[in-house]
Amino acid sequence: PACSCGITGLSYEVTFETPDIISLKIFTEAMGAYPSSSWQWLTLNVHTGKPYVISNEITPAGLKWIYNNYRNLLLRRIASDHKTNRAPAGESQDDYDSIYDEQKQSVNGLAMNELLKNVVFTAKGIVFTTPGVLPHATQALEVDREWVIPYKKLLKYRRPKAIVVK
């Protein structure tokens, strides 16, 4: 019997493009035992095809500022969502609380290099994200993990040879 397994859909978005750099968001859908989806964000040097890393644009002090502020932002979002989204009737509040605890643990255990590999440039600024941690059944409760930082907010952390942050 034929199986419709494997990648069943693919789309992409070009978020930024210059003659030297391109940023892409790639989305895939797949079918195996269960349907699944995944994403990958890439920023590449157009001439070499190699990753163009954020440390080419932002100083180490700026990267630390981004990392600390991203973690604090996510923790505030998780606390706000938890306060707003109480367990529906018939659901255990303890189960619901564990969903938010799991998200907090993921933020508390987030390594800087994990954050800095999910970056794309846009016309307005740099966008950072991290993968969600909740299983399929509770993904609707996953906190928004994207953060757009306007370029003007990063100027003081700009590297001298940066070509995007101006």
Short mmCIF file of C-alpha atoms in Angstrom, two decimals:
data_model
loop_
_atom_site.label_atom_id
_atom_site.label_comp_id
_atom_site.label_asym_id
_atom_site.label_seq_id
_atom_site.Cartn_x
_atom_site.Cartn_y
_atom_site.Cartn_z
CA PRO A 1 0.00 0.00 0.00
CA ALA A 2 1.13 3.52 -0.80
CA CYS A 3 2.11 5.72 2.12
CA SER A 4 1.83 9.48 1.96
CA CYS A 5 4.72 9.77 4.38
CA GLY A 6 7.48 12.32 4.36
CA ILE A 7 7.37 16.01 3.52
CA THR A 8 3.92 16.96 2.28
CA GLY A 9 4.35 20.73 2.11
CA LEU A 10 7.08 23.32 1.99
CA SER A 11 6.96 27.10 1.92
CA TYR A 12 9.42 29.89 2.53
CA GLU A 13 9.55 33.62 3.09
CA VAL A 14 12.41 35.92 2.16
CA THR A 15 12.52 38.40 5.05
CA PHE A 16 15.58 40.36 3.92
CA GLU A 17 17.71 40.51 0.81
CA THR A 18 20.71 42.54 -0.32
CA PRO A 19 23.37 41.73 -2.91
CA ASP A 20 25.40 40.20 -0.05
CA ILE A 21 22.93 38.69 2.47
CA ILE A 22 19.60 36.87 2.41
CA SER A 23 17.39 35.89 5.34
CA LEU A 24 14.82 33.11 4.90
CA LYS A 25 12.12 31.47 6.98
CA ILE A 26 11.48 27.91 5.78
CA PHE A 27 8.38 25.97 6.86
CA THR A 28 7.76 22.26 6.24
CA GLU A 29 4.85 19.93 6.89
CA ALA A 30 5.32 16.20 7.07
CA MET A 31 3.34 13.04 7.58
CA GLY A 32 4.53 10.03 9.49
CA ALA A 33 2.63 8.30 12.25
CA TYR A 34 1.21 11.78 12.95
CA PRO A 35 1.27 15.05 11.02
CA SER A 36 4.06 17.39 12.03
CA SER A 37 5.53 20.71 11.04
CA SER A 38 8.90 22.33 11.42
CA TRP A 39 10.68 25.55 10.61
CA GLN A 40 14.17 26.77 10.01
CA TRP A 41 15.47 30.32 9.89
CA LEU A 42 18.55 31.01 7.83
CA THR A 43 20.65 34.08 7.15
CA LEU A 44 23.25 33.38 4.49
CA ASN A 45 26.12 35.09 2.75
CA VAL A 46 24.91 35.13 -0.86
CA HIS A 47 28.42 34.79 -2.28
CA THR A 48 29.56 31.79 -0.22
CA GLY A 49 26.28 30.17 0.83
CA LYS A 50 27.64 30.02 4.37
CA PRO A 51 25.68 31.22 7.40
CA TYR A 52 25.95 34.93 8.11
CA VAL A 53 26.04 35.05 11.89
CA ILE A 54 24.63 37.80 14.06
CA SER A 55 28.02 38.35 15.69
CA ASN A 56 29.11 39.93 12.38
CA GLU A 57 26.68 42.76 13.19
CA ILE A 58 26.45 42.96 16.99
CA THR A 59 29.19 43.22 19.63
CA PRO A 60 29.53 40.63 22.43
CA ALA A 61 28.01 43.14 24.88
CA GLY A 62 25.05 43.56 22.54
CA LEU A 63 24.59 39.82 22.18
CA LYS A 64 24.52 39.49 25.97
CA TRP A 65 21.95 42.33 26.15
CA ILE A 66 19.79 40.56 23.54
CA TYR A 67 20.05 37.23 25.34
CA ASN A 68 19.14 38.64 28.77
CA ASN A 69 16.28 40.77 27.46
CA TYR A 70 14.89 37.91 25.35
CA ARG A 71 14.79 35.59 28.36
CA ASN A 72 13.13 38.27 30.52
CA LEU A 73 10.59 39.01 27.77
CA LEU A 74 9.62 35.34 27.46
CA LEU A 75 9.31 34.91 31.23
CA ARG A 76 7.00 37.97 31.35
CA ARG A 77 4.93 36.58 28.47
CA ILE A 78 4.65 33.19 30.16
CA ALA A 79 3.56 34.77 33.48
CA SER A 80 1.00 36.96 31.70
CA ASP A 81 -0.43 34.07 29.67
CA HIS A 82 -0.58 31.88 32.76
CA LYS A 83 -2.46 34.56 34.68
CA THR A 84 -4.89 35.12 31.79
CA ASN A 85 -5.42 31.50 30.72
CA ARG A 86 -6.73 29.59 33.70
CA ALA A 87 -7.72 25.93 33.33
CA PRO A 88 -11.08 25.50 31.60
CA ALA A 89 -13.95 23.83 33.45
CA GLY A 90 -13.26 20.14 33.89
CA GLU A 91 -9.49 20.51 33.48
CA SER A 92 -6.97 20.18 36.30
CA GLN A 93 -5.34 23.49 37.28
CA ASP A 94 -2.21 21.52 38.26
CA ASP A 95 -1.98 20.11 34.72
CA TYR A 96 -2.41 23.58 33.31
CA ASP A 97 0.23 25.00 35.67
CA SER A 98 2.70 22.33 34.53
CA ILE A 99 2.35 23.56 30.93
CA TYR A 100 3.59 26.98 31.99
CA ASP A 101 6.27 25.49 34.26
CA GLU A 102 7.61 23.52 31.30
CA GLN A 103 7.88 26.71 29.26
CA LYS A 104 9.63 28.54 32.12
CA GLN A 105 12.14 25.69 32.45
CA SER A 106 12.91 25.93 28.73
CA VAL A 107 13.64 29.65 29.07
CA ASN A 108 15.72 29.18 32.22
CA GLY A 109 17.77 26.50 30.43
CA LEU A 110 18.16 28.47 27.20
CA ALA A 111 21.76 28.75 26.03
CA MET A 112 22.85 31.91 24.23
CA ASN A 113 24.02 29.97 21.16
CA GLU A 114 20.53 28.42 20.85
CA LEU A 115 18.94 31.86 20.68
CA LEU A 116 21.53 33.28 18.30
CA LYS A 117 21.06 30.57 15.67
CA ASN A 118 17.39 31.48 15.05
CA VAL A 119 17.77 34.97 13.64
CA VAL A 120 16.56 36.73 10.52
CA PHE A 121 16.90 40.29 9.33
CA THR A 122 13.85 42.25 8.15
CA ALA A 123 13.31 45.78 6.85
CA LYS A 124 12.40 46.92 10.38
CA GLY A 125 14.88 45.05 12.55
CA ILE A 126 16.31 41.74 13.66
CA VAL A 127 13.91 38.95 14.65
CA PHE A 128 14.88 36.31 17.21
CA THR A 129 13.00 33.17 18.21
CA THR A 130 13.42 29.81 19.87
CA PRO A 131 11.58 26.52 19.27
CA GLY A 132 8.46 25.79 21.25
CA VAL A 133 8.61 23.00 23.80
CA LEU A 134 5.00 21.91 24.23
CA PRO A 135 3.67 18.67 22.74
CA HIS A 136 1.14 18.74 19.91
CA ALA A 137 -1.89 18.48 22.24
CA THR A 138 -1.01 21.69 24.12
CA GLN A 139 0.80 23.72 21.46
CA ALA A 140 -2.01 26.29 21.44
CA LEU A 141 -0.76 27.38 24.89
CA GLU A 142 2.81 27.97 23.69
CA VAL A 143 3.89 31.54 24.38
CA ASP A 144 4.82 33.77 21.43
CA ARG A 145 8.59 33.30 21.14
CA GLU A 146 9.37 35.89 18.46
CA TRP A 147 10.99 39.22 19.32
CA VAL A 148 11.65 41.97 16.79
CA ILE A 149 14.36 44.42 17.82
CA PRO A 150 14.39 47.62 15.74
CA TYR A 151 17.79 48.41 14.24
CA LYS A 152 17.90 51.81 15.98
CA LYS A 153 17.77 50.05 19.35
CA LEU A 154 20.91 48.10 18.41
CA LEU A 155 23.05 50.94 17.06
CA LYS A 156 25.11 51.24 20.24
CA TYR A 157 26.01 47.53 19.88
CA ARG A 158 26.82 47.72 16.15
CA ARG A 159 30.13 46.26 15.04
CA PRO A 160 32.30 48.66 12.98
CA LYS A 161 32.08 46.46 9.84
CA ALA A 162 28.37 45.65 10.17
CA ILE A 163 26.57 45.77 6.84
CA VAL A 164 22.93 45.41 7.95
CA VAL A 165 22.64 47.34 11.23
CA LYS A 166 23.01 51.00 10.23
#
